[in-house]
CSV table of C-alpha atoms and ligand atoms in Angstrom, one decimal:
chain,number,residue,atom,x,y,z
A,1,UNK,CA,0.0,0.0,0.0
A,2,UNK,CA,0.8,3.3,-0.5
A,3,UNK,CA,0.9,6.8,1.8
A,4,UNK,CA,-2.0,8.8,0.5
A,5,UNK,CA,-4.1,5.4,-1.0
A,6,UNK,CA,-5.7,3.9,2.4
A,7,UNK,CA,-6.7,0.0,2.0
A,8,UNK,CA,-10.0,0.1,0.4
A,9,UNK,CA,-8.7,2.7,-2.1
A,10,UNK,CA,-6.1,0.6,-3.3
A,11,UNK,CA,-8.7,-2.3,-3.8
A,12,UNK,CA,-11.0,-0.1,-5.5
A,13,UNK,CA,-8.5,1.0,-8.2
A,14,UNK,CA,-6.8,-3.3,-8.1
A,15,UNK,CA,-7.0,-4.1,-12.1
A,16,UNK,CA,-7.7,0.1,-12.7
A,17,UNK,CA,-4.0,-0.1,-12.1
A,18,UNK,CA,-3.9,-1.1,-15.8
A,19,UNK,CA,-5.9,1.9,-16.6
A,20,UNK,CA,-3.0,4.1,-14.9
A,21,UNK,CA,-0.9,2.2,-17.2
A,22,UNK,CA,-2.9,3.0,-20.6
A,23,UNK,CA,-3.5,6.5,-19.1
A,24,UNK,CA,0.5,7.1,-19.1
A,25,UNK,CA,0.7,5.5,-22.5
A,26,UNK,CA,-1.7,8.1,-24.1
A,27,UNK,CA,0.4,10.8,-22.1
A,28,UNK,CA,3.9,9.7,-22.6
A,29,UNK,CA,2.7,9.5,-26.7
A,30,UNK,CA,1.9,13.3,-26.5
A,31,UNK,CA,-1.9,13.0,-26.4
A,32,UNK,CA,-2.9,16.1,-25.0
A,33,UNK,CA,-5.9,17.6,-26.9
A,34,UNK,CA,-8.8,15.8,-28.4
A,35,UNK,CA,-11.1,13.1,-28.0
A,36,UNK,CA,-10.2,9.8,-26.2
A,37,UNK,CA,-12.1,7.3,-26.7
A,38,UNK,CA,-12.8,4.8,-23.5
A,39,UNK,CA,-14.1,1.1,-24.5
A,40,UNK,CA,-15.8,-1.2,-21.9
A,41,UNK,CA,-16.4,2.1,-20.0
A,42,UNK,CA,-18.8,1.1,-17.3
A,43,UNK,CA,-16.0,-1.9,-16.6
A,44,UNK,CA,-13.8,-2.3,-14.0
A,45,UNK,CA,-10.5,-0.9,-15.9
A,46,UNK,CA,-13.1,1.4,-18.3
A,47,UNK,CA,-14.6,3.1,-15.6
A,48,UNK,CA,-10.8,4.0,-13.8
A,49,UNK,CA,-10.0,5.0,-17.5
A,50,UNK,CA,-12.9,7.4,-18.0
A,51,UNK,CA,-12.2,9.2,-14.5
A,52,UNK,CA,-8.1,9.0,-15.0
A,53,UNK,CA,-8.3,10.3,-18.5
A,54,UNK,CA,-10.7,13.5,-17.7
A,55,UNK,CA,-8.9,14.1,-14.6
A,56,UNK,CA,-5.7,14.6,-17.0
A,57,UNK,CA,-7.6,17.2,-19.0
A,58,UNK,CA,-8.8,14.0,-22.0
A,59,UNK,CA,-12.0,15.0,-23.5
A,60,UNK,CA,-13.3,11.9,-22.5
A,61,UNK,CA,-15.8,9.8,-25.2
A,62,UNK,CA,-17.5,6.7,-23.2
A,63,UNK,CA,-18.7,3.9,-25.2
A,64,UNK,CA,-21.0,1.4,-23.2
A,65,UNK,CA,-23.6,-1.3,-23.9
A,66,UNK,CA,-25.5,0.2,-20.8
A,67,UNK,CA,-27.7,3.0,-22.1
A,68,UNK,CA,-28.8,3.5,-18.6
A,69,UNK,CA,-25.3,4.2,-17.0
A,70,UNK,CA,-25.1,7.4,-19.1
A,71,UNK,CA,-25.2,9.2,-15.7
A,72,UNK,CA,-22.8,6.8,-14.0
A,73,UNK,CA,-20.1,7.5,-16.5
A,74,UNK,CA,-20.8,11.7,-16.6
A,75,UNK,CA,-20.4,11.6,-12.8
A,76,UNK,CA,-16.9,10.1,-13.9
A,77,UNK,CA,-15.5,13.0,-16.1
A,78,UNK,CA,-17.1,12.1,-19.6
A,79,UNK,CA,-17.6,14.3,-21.6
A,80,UNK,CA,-19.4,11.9,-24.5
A,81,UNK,CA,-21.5,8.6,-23.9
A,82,UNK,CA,-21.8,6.6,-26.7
A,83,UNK,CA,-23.4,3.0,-27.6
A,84,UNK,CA,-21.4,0.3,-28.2
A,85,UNK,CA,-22.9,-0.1,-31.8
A,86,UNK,CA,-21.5,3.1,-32.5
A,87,UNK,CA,-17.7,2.2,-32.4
A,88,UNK,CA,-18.3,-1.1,-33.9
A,89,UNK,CA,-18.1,-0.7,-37.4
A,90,UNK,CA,-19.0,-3.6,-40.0
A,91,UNK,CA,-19.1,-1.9,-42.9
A,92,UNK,CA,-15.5,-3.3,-43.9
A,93,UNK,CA,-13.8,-0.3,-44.8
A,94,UNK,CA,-10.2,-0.5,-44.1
A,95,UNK,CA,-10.1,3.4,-42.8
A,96,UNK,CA,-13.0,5.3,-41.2
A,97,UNK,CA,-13.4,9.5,-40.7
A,98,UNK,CA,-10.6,10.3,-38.0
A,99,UNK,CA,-11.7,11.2,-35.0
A,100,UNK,CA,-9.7,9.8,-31.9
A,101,UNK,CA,-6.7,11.1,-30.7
A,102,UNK,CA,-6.3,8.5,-28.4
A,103,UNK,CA,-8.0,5.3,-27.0
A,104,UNK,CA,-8.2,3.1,-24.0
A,105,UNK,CA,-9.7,-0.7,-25.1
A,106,UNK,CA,-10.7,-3.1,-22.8
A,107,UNK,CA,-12.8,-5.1,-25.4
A,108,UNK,CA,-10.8,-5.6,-28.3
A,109,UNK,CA,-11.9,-7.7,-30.9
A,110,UNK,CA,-13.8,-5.9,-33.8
A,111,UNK,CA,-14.3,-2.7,-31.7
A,112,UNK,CA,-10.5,-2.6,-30.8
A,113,UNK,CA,-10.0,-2.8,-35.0
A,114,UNK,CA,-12.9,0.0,-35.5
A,115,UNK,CA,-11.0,2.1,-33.1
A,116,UNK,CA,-7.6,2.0,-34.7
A,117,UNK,CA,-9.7,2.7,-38.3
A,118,UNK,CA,-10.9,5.7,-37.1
A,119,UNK,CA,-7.9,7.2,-35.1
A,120,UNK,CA,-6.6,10.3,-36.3
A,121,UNK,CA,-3.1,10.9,-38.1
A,122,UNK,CA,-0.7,10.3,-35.5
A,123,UNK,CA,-3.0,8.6,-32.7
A,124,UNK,CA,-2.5,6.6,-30.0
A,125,UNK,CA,-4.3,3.5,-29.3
A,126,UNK,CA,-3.7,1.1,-25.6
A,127,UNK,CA,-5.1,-2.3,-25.8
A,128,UNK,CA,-5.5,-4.1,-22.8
A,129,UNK,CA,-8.6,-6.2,-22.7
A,130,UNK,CA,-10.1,-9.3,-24.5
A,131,UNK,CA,-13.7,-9.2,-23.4
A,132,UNK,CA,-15.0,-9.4,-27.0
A,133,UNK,CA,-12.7,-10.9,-28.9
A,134,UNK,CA,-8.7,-11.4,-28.8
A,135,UNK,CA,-8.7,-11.3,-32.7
A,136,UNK,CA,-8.1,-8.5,-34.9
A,137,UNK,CA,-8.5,-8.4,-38.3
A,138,UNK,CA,-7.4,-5.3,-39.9
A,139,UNK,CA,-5.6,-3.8,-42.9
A,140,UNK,CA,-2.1,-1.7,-42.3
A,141,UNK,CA,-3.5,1.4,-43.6
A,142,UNK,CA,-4.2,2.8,-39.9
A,143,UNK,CA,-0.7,2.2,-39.3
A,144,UNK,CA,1.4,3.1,-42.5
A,145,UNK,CA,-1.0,6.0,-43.4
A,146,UNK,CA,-2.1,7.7,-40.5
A,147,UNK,CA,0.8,7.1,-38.5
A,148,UNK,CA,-1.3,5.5,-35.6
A,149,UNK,CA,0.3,4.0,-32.6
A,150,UNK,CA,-1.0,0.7,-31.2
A,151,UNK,CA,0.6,0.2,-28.2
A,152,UNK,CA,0.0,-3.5,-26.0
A,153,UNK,CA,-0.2,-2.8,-21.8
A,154,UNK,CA,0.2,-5.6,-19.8
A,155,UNK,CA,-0.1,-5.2,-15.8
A,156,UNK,CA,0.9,-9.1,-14.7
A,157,UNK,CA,4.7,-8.8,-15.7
A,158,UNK,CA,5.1,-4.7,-15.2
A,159,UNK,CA,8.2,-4.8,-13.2
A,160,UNK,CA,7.8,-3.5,-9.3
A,161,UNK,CA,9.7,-0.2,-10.3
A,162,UNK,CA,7.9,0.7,-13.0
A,163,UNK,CA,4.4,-0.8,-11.1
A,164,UNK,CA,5.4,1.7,-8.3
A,165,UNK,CA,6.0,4.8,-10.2
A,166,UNK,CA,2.2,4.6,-10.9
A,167,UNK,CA,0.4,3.6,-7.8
A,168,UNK,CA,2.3,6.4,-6.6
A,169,UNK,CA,1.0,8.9,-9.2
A,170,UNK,CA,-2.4,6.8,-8.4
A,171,UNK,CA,-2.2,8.3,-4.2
A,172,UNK,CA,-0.5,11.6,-5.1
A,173,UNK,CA,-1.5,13.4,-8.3
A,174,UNK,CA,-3.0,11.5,-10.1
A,175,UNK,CA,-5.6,10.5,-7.3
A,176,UNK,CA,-9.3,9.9,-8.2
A,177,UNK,CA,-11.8,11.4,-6.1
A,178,UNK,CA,-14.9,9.5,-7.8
A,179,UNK,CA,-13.3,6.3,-6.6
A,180,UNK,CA,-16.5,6.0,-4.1
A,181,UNK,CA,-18.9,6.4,-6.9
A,182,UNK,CA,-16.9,3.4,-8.8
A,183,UNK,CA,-17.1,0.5,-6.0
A,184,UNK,CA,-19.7,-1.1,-3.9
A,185,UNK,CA,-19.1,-3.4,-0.8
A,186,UNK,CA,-20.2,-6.6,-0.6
A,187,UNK,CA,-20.7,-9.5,1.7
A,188,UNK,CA,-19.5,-13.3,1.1
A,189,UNK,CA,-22.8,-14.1,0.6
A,190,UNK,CA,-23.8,-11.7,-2.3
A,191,UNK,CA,-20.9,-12.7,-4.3
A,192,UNK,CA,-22.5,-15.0,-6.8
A,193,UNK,CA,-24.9,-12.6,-8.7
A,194,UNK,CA,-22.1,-10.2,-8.9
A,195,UNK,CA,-19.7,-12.6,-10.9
A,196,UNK,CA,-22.9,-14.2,-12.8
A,197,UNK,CA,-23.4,-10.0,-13.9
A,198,UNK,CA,-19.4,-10.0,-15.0
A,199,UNK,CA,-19.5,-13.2,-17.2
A,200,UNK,CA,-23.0,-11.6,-18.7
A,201,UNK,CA,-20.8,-8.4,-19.1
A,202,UNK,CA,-23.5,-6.7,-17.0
A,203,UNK,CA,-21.6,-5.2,-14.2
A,204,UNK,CA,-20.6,-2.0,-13.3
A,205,UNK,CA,-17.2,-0.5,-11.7
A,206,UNK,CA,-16.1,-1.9,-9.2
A,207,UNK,CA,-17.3,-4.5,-6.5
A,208,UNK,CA,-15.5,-4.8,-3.2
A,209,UNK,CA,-15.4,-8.0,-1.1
A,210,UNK,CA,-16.4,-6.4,2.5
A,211,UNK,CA,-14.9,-9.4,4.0
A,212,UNK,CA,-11.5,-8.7,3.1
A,213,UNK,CA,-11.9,-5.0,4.7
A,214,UNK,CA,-12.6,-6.5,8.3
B,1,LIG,N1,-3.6,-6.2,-20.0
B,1,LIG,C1,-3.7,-6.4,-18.6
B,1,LIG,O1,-2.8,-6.5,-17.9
B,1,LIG,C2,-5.1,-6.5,-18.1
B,1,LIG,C3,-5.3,-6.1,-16.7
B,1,LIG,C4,-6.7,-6.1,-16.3
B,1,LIG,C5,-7.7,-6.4,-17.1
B,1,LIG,N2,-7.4,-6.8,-18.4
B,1,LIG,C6,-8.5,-7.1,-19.3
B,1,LIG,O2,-9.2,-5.9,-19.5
B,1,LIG,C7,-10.6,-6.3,-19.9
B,1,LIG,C8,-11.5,-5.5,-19.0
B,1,LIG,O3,-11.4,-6.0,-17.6
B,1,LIG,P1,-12.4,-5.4,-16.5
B,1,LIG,O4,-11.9,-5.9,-15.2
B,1,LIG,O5,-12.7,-4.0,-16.8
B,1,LIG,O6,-13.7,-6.3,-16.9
B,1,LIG,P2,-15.2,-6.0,-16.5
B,1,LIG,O7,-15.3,-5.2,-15.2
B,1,LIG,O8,-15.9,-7.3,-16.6
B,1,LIG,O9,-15.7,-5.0,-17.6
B,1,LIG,C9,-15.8,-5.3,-19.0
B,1,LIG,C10,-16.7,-4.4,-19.7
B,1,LIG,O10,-16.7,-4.6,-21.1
B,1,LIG,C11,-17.9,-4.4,-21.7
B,1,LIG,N3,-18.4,-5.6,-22.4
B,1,LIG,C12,-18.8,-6.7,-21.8
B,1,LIG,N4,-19.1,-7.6,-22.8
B,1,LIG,C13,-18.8,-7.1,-24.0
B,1,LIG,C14,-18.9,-7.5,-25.3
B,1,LIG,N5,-19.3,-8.7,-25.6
B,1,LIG,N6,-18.6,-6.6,-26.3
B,1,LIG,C15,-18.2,-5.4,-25.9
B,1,LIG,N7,-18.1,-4.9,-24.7
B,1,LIG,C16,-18.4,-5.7,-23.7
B,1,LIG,C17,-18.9,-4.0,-20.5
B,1,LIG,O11,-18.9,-2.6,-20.4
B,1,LIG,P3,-20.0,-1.6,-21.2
B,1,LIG,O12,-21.3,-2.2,-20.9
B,1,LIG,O13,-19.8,-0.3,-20.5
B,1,LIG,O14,-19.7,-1.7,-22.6
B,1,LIG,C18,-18.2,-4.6,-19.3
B,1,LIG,O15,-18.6,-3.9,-18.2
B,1,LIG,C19,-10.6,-7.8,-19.7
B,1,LIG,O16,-10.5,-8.4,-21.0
B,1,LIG,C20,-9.5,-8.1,-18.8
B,1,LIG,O17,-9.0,-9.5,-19.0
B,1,LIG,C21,-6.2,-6.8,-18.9
């Protein structure tokens, strides 16, 4: 743990960490003006991405498959909440209109190759995630015409130095104060339903195990 992240804190933000990780991606590849598009965003590592990003000045764009957390995700510093559908192209072009400057995926598959089709010149593009799909099937063109950047985070094998740098950007500066608004407690019990709502990709945030806080 941390100074400046208490116990629960750090739970809360657990896999986010890899948010923090795409988050300095975007940064260290001189996004800085924008949109930013955030995939998954009512997940776990979206919904630490959508707060991260618009706390570092991101225009944040949301995409979600939950119409109804359109609120959740505004009260997390988006800017844009978008359906799913919407960054999901099948049309089969091999290049859509640019419009990200950066993105966050968490979903990959054929919304991780829309993404990077429709990145502007010089973009910036952090996959993490696999709930979709691990393929991608996609031309070059976003890469050898447009310049676009697709860069792979992984948080298992981060080495500790580089893993401390950012939780300790995580309790210092770059410290969320929505983290409350992300997580809910609870009990032994209750678990079930929760991880029945992950595998239907139904959940939201974050949910804390109160046990473990005891
Ligand atoms: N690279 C790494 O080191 C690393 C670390 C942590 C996690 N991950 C990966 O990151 C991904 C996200 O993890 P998480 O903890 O955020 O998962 P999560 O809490 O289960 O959230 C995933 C979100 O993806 C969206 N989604 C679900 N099913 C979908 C589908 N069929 N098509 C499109 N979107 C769908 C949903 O958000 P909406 O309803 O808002 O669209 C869902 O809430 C996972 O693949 C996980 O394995 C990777």
């Amino acid at each position: 743990m941390c100074a400046g992240l208490n116990l629960r804190e750090s739970m809360v933000i657990a896999r986010g960490f890899t948010a923090a990780q795409c988050g300095d991606a975007l940064v260290q590849h001189g996004v800085d003006s924008g949109e930013v598009l955030v995939t998954g965003a009512t997940g776990g590592v979206g919904s630490i991405a959508v707060a991260l990003l618009s706390k570092l000045g991101m225009t944040v764009v949301a995409a979600t498959g939950k119409p109804s957390a359109a609120g959740y995700l505004h009260s997390l510093g988006a800017a844009t909440v978008i359906a799913r559908g919407d960054v999901d192209d099948r049309s089969g072009k091999p290049l859509l209109r640019e419009r990200w400057a950066g993105v966050v995926d968490t979903v990959g598959g054929n919304m991780l190759a829309t993404a990077l089709k429709a990145t502007r010149y010089g973009g910036v593009v952090a996959a993490c995630g696999h709930v979709a799909s691990p393929s991608l099937e996609l031309t070059v063109y976003p890469f050898i015409l447009r310049g676009v950047k697709l860069l792979g985070i992984d948080s298992v094998n981060l080495p500790i130095a580089a893993r401390r740098v950012l939780w300790e950007r995580l309790a210092s500066a770059w410290k969320l104060d929505v983290l409350a608004q992300i997580a809910r407690d609870v009990a032994l019990a209750d678990l079930n339903p929760e991880i029945d709502a992950i595998l239907r990709g139904q959940q939201q945030g974050r949910v804390v195990l109160a046990h473990t806080l005891v």
